Short mmCIF file of C-alpha atoms in Angstrom, two decimals:
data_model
loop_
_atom_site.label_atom_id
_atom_site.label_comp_id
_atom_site.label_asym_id
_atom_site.label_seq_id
_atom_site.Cartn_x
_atom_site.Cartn_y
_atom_site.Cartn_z
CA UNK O 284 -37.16 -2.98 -6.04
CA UNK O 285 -36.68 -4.25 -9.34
CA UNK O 286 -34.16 -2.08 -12.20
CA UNK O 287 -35.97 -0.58 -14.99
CA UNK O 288 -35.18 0.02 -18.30
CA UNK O 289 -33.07 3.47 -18.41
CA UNK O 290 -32.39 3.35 -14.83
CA UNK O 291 -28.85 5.07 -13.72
CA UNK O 292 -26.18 3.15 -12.10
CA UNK O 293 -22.85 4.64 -10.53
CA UNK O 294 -19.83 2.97 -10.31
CA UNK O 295 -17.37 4.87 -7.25
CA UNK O 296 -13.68 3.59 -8.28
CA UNK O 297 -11.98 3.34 -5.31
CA UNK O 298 -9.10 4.75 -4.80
CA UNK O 299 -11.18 7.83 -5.80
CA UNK O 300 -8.04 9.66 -6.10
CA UNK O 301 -5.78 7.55 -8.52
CA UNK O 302 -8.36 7.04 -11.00
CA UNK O 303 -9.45 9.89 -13.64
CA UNK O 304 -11.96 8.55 -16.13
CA UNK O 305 -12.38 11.78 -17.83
CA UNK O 306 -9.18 10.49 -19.66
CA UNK O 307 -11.50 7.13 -20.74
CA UNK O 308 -13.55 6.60 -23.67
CA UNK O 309 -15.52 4.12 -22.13
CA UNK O 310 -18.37 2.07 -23.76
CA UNK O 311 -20.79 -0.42 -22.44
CA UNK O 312 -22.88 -3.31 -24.00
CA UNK O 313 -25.81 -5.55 -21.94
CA UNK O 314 -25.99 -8.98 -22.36
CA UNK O 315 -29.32 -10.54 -21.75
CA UNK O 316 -30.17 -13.24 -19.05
CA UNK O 317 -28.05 -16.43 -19.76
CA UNK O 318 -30.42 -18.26 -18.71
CA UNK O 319 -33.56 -17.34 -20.81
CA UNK O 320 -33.33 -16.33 -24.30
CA UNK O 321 -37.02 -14.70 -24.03
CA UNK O 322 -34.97 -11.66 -21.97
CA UNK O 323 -33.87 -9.05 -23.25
CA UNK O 324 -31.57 -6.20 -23.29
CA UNK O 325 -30.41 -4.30 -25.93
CA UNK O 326 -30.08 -0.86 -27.72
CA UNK O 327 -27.26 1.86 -26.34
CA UNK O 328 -26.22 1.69 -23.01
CA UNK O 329 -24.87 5.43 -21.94
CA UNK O 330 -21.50 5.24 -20.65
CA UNK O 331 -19.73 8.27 -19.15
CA UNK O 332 -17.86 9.87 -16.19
CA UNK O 333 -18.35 12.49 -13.42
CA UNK O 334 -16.52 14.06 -10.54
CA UNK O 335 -17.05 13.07 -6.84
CA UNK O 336 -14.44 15.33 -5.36
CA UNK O 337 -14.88 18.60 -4.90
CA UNK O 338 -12.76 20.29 -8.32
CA UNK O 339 -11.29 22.88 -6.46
CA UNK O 340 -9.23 20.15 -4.72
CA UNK O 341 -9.05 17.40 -6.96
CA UNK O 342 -10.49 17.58 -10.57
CA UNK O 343 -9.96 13.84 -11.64
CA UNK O 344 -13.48 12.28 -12.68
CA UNK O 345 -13.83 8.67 -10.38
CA UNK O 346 -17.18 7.86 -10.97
CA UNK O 347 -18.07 5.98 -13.46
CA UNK O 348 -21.91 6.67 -14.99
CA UNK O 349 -24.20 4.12 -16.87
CA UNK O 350 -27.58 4.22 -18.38
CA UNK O 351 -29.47 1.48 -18.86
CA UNK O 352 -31.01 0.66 -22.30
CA UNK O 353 -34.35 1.56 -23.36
CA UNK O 354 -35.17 -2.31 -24.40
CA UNK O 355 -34.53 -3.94 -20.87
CA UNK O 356 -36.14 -6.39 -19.01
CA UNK O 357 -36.35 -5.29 -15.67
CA UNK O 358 -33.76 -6.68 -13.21
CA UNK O 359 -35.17 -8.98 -10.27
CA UNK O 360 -33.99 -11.31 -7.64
CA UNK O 361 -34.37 -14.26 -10.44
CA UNK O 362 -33.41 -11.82 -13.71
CA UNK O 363 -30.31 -10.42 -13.74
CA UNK O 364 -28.13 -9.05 -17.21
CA UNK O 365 -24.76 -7.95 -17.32
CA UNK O 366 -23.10 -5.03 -18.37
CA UNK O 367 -19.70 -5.09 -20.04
CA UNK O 368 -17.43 -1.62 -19.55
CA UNK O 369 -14.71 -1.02 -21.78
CA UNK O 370 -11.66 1.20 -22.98
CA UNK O 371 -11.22 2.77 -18.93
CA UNK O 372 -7.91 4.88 -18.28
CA UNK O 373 -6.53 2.64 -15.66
CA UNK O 374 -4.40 4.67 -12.87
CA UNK O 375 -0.55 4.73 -13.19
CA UNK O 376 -0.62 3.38 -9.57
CA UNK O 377 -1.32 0.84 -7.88
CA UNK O 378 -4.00 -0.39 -5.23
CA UNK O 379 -4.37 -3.55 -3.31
CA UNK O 380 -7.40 -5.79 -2.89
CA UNK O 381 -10.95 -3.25 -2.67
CA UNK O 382 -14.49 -2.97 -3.38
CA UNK O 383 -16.13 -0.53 -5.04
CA UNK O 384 -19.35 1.63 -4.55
CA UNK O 385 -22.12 1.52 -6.82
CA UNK O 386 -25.33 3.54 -6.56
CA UNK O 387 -28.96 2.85 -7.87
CA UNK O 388 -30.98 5.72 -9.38
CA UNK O 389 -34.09 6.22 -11.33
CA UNK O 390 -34.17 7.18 -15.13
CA UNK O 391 -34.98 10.30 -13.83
CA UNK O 392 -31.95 9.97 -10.84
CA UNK O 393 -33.98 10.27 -7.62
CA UNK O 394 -34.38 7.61 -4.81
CA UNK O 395 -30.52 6.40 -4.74
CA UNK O 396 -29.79 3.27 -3.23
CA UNK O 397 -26.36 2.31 -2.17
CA UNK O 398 -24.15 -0.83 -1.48
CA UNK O 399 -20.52 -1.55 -1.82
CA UNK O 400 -19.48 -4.55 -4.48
CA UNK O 401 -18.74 -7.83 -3.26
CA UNK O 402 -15.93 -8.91 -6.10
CA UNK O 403 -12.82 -6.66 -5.33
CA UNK O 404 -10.14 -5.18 -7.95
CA UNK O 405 -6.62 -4.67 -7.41
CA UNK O 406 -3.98 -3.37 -9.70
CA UNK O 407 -0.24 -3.60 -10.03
CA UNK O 408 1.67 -0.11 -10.57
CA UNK O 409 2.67 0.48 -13.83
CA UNK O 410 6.02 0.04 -14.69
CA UNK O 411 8.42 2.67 -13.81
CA UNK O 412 5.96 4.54 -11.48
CA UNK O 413 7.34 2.86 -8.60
CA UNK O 414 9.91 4.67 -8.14
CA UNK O 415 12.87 4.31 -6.25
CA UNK O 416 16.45 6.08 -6.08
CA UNK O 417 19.96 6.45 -3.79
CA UNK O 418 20.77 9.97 -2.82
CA UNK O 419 24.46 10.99 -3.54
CA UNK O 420 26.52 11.01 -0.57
CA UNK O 421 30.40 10.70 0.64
CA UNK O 422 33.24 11.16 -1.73
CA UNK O 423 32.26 8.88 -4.37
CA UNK O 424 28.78 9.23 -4.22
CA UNK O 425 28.43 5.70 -2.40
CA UNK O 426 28.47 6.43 0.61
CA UNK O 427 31.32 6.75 3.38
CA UNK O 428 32.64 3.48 2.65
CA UNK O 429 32.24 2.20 -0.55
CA UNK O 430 35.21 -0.04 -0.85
CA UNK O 431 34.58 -3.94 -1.59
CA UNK O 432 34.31 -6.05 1.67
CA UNK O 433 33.14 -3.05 3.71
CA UNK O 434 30.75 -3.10 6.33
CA UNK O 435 28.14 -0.82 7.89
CA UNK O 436 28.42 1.50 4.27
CA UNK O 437 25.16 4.11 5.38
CA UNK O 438 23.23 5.12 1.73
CA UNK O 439 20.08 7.27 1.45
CA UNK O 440 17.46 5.49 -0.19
CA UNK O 441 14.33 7.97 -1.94
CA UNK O 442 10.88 5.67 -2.34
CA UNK O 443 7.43 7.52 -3.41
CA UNK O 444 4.80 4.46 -3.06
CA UNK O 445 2.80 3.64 -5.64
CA UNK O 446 0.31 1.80 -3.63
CA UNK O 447 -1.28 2.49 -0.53
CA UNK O 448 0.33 0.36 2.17
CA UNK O 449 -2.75 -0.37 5.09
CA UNK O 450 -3.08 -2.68 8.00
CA UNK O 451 -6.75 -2.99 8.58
CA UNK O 452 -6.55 -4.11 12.22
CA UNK O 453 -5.11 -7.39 12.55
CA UNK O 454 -2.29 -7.86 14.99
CA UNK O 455 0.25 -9.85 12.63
CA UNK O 456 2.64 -7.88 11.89
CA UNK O 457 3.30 -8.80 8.21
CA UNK O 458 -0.04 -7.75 6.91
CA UNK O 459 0.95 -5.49 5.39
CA UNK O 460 5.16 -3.88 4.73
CA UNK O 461 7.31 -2.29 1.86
CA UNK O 462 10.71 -4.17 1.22
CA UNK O 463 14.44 -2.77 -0.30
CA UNK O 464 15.87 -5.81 -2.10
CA UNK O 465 19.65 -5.30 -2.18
CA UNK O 466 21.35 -6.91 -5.52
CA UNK O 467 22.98 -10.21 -4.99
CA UNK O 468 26.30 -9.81 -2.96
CA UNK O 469 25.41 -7.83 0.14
CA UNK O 470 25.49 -9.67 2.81
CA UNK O 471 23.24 -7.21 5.37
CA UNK O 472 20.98 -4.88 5.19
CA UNK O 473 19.40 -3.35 7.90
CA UNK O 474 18.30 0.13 9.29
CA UNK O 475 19.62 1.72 12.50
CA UNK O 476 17.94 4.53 15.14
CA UNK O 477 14.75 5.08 12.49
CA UNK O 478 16.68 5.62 9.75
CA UNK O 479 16.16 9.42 9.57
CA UNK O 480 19.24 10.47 7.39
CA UNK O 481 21.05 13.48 7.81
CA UNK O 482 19.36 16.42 6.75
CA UNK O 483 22.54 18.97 5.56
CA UNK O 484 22.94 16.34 2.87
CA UNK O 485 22.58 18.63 -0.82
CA UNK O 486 19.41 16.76 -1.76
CA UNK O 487 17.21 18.26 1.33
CA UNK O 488 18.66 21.72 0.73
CA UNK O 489 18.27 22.37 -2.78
CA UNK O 490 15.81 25.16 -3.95
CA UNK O 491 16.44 25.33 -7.24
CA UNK O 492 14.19 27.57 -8.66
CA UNK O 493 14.28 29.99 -5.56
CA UNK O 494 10.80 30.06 -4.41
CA UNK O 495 11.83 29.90 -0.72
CA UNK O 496 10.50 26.44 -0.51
CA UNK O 497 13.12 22.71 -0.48
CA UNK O 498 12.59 21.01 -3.64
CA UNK O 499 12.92 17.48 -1.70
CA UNK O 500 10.32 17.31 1.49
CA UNK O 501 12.22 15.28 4.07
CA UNK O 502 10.09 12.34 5.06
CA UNK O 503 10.67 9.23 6.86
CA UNK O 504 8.74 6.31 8.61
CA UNK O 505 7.98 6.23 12.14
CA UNK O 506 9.52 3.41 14.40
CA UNK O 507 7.15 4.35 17.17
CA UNK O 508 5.36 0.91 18.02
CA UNK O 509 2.10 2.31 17.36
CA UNK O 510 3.06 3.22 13.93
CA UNK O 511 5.70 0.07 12.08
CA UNK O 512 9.43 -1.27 12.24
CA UNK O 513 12.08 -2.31 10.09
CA UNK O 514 12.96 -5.46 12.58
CA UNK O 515 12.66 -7.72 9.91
CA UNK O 516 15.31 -6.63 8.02
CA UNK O 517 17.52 -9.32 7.21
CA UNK O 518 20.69 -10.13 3.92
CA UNK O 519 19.72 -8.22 1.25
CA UNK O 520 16.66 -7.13 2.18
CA UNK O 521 15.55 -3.96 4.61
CA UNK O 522 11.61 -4.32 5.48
CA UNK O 523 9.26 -2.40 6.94
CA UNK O 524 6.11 -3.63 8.47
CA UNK O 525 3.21 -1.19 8.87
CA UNK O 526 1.25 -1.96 12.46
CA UNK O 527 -1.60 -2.52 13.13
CA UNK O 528 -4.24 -0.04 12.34
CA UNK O 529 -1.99 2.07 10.08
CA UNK O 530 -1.40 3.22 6.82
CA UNK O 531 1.33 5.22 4.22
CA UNK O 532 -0.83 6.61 1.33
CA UNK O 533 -0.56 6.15 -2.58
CA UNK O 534 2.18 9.05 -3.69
CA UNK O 535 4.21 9.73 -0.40
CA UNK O 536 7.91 10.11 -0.31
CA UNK O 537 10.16 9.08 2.05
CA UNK O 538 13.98 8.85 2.58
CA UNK O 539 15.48 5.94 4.64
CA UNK O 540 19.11 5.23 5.80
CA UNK O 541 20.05 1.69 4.60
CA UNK O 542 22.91 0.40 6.41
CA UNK O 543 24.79 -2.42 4.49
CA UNK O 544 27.67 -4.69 3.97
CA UNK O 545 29.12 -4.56 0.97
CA UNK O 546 29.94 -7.22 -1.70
CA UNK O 547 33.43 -8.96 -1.66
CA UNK O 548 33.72 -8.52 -5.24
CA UNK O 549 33.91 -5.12 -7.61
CA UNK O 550 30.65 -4.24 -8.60
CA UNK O 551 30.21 -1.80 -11.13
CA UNK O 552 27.14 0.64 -11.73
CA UNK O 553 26.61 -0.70 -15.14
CA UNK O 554 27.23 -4.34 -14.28
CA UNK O 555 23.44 -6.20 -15.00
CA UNK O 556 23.57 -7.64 -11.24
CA UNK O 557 23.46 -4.10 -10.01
CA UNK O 558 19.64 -3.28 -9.11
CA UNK O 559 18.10 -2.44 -6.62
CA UNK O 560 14.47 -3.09 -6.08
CA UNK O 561 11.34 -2.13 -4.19
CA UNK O 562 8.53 -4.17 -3.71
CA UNK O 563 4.84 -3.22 -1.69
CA UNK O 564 3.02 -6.64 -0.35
CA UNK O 565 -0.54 -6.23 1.54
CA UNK O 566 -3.87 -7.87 2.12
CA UNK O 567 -6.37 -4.57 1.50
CA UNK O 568 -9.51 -5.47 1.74
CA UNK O 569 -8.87 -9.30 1.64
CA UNK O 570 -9.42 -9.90 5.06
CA UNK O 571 -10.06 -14.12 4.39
CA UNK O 572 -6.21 -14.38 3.10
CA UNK O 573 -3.42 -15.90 5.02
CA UNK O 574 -0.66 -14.03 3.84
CA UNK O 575 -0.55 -10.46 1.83
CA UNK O 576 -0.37 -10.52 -1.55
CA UNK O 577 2.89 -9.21 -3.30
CA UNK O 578 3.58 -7.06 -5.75
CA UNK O 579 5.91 -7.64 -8.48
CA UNK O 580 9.65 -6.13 -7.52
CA UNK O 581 10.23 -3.02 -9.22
CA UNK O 582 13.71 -2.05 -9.74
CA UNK O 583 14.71 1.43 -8.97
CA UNK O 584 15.36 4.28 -11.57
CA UNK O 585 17.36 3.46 -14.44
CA UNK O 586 20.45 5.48 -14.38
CA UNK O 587 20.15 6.78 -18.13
CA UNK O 588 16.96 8.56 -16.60
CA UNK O 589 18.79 10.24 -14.03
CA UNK O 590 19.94 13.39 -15.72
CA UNK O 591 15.81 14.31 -16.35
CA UNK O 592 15.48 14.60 -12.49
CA UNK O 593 15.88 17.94 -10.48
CA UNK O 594 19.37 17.93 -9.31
CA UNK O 595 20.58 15.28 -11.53
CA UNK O 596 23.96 13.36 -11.21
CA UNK O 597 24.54 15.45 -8.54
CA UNK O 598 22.06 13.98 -6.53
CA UNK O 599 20.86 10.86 -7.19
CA UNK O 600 21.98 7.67 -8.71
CA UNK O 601 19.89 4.55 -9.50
CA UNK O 602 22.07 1.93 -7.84
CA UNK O 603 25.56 2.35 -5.77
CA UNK O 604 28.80 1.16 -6.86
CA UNK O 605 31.07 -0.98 -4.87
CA UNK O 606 35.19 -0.01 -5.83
CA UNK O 607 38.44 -0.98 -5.00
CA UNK O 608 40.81 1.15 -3.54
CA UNK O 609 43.88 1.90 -5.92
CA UNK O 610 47.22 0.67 -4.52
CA UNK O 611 49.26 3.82 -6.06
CA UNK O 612 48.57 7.18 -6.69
CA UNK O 613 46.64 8.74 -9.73
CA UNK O 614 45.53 11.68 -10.43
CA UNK O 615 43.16 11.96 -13.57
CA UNK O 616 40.93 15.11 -14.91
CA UNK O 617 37.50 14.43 -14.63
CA UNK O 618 35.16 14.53 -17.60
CA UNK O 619 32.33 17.31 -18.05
CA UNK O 620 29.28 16.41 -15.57
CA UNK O 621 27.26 15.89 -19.03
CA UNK O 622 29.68 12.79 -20.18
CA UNK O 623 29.46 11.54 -16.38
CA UNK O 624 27.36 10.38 -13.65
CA UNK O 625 29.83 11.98 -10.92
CA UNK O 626 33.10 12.52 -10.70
CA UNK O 627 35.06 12.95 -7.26
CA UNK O 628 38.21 12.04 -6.28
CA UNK O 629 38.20 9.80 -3.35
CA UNK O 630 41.11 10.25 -0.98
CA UNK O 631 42.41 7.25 0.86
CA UNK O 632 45.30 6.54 2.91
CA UNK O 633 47.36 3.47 1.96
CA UNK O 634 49.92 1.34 3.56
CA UNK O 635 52.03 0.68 0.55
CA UNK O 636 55.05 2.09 1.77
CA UNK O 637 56.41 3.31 5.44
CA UNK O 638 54.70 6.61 4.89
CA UNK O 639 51.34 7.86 4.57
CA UNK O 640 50.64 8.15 0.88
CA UNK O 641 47.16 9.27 -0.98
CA UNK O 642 45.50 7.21 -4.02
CA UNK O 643 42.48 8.46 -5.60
CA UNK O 644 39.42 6.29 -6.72
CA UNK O 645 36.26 7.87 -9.10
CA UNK O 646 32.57 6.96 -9.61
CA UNK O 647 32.27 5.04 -13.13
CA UNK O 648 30.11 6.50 -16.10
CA UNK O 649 27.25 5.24 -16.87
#
């Protein structure tokens, strides 16, 4: 049927739960036919926002509302205007390839009609929403062996995704994955047995405020078959490729154990080559692409934003140092945990002489 003047038209933003329109003061403009100046469309179109979702469980508003203008010509199969939306709140997140929903109404919204879009949107996470981190661990803080030239060093690695991760069916397996990119000087980086890490570590523990419940749910990817696997992992980079028919949603956190071998050089934590990354790659709805498309890499937390997290220093550290063990003993007072990411002494045995001496190594500031 054709569109008349002051007819109603919803817009359903998908993902319906990253985007919040209330936050948007949206406006809309028609512009006639291009292809017949004797069309027209003009006057105020109405542009506004409602909630799909029930409130009680989610009160952001995804739909997106328009009224048509009273001075319209009505939309056919040969006639068609277009209607320019601006000033929408984008979501923080991100979202691969999708449609959207839009619904047909009459001025006086009865007899809906409904199809899905044929264009697609997608949208890149803003920057510093996805978020990754290293979880303190072994004397240092890096791990159980954090010395240079080291192999098989095990570190926690925290990710919450910032886009939806889905493989709509196809049997490839690198439709769709999530990828740790190592700075340059590791030489491997791969993840054993599931890479579940251990759960007495401090960070799964904590209850800070006392409420009975951990401050840091422990999650982790399946390895079943059915669900992904990190067999790609390869140098610098640990991968994990979802299967087929699977998905990890917008906003989940999960903890992996990276094991890796270290660089043969000193790297410090505030040395510019130290970052880590994280990057999401997929095809969403984009089923007529060859390969997924990738989002930009994303490096993880910066470590002057460290001490606003729950648990702090003492927990969690935007990139891993690699240190040299001290040929002689020293023994040094540590600074305040304020003027320091972490300090611990490190006790290592050394060979310097015909008995068993200790030296002591730190973490470095920021």
């Amino acid at each position: 049927r054709a569109v008349r003047p002051q007819a109603i038209i919803r817009v359903f933003m998908w993902p319906l739960t990253q985007w919040n329109l209330a936050l948007s003061n949206c406006t809309a403009v028609c512009k006639r036919y291009h292809l017949s100046a004797a069309k027209e469309c003009t006057g105020y179109v109405g542009c506004g926002s409602e909630n799909f979702i029930d409130p009680a469980f989610h009160g952001h508003h995804s739909v997106l509302k328009i009224r048509l203008p009273q001075v319209m010509d009505f939309i056919t199969g040969s006639v068609f205007h277009t209607i320019k939306v601006s000033n929408l709140a984008l979501p923080k997140g991100g979202f691969f390839p999708t449609r959207l929903g839009v619904q047909l109404t009459k001025p006086d919204d009865t007899a809906p009609q409904y199809l899905t879009s044929g264009g697609m949107i997608w949208k890149f996470p803003d920057e510093g929403f996805n978020e990754g981190r290293l979880v303190i661990q072994g004397r240092t803080g890096y791990g159980a062996k954090p010395f240079v030239d080291e192999v098989d060093n095990k570190l926690i690695v925290r990710l919450q995704l910032a886009a939806t991760l889905w493989n709509w069916g196809s049997h490839a397996s690198t439709i769709s994955y999530l990828e740790i990119l190592l700075p340059e000087g590791y030489t491997s980086c791969k993840v054993l047995e599931g890479g579940a890490p251990n759960r007495s570590n401090d960070a799964f523990t904590l209850d800070a405020n006392h409420d009975g419940h951990l401050d840091n749910p422990f999650g982790i990817l399946s390895v079943d078959g059915k669900d992904g696997n990190w067999s790609r992992s390869n140098v610098r980079s640990c991968m994990y490729d979802v299967a087929q028919y699977n998905r990890i949603y917008h906003g989940q956190v999960i903890y992996v154990e990276v094991t890796v071998d270290n660089p043969d050089t000193l790297l410090l934590k505030d040395d510019p080559r130290n970052v880590w990354h994280v990057r999401h790659a997929g095809k969403g709805a984009m089923s007529t692409w060859t390969a997924p498309g990738q989002m930009p890499l994303y490096r993880f937390i910066d470590n002057r934003d460290v001490p606003q997290l729950p648990g702090g220093r003492r927990l969690w550290t935007g990139n891993a140092a690699v240190v040299t063990e001290l040929p002689v003993d020293l023994i040094q007072p540590a600074p305040t945990e304020d003027s320091m990411a972490l300090s611990r002494f490190a006790l290592m045995p050394t060979t310097t002489t015909t008995t068993t001496t200790m030296s002591t190594t730190r973490t470095e500031g920021n």
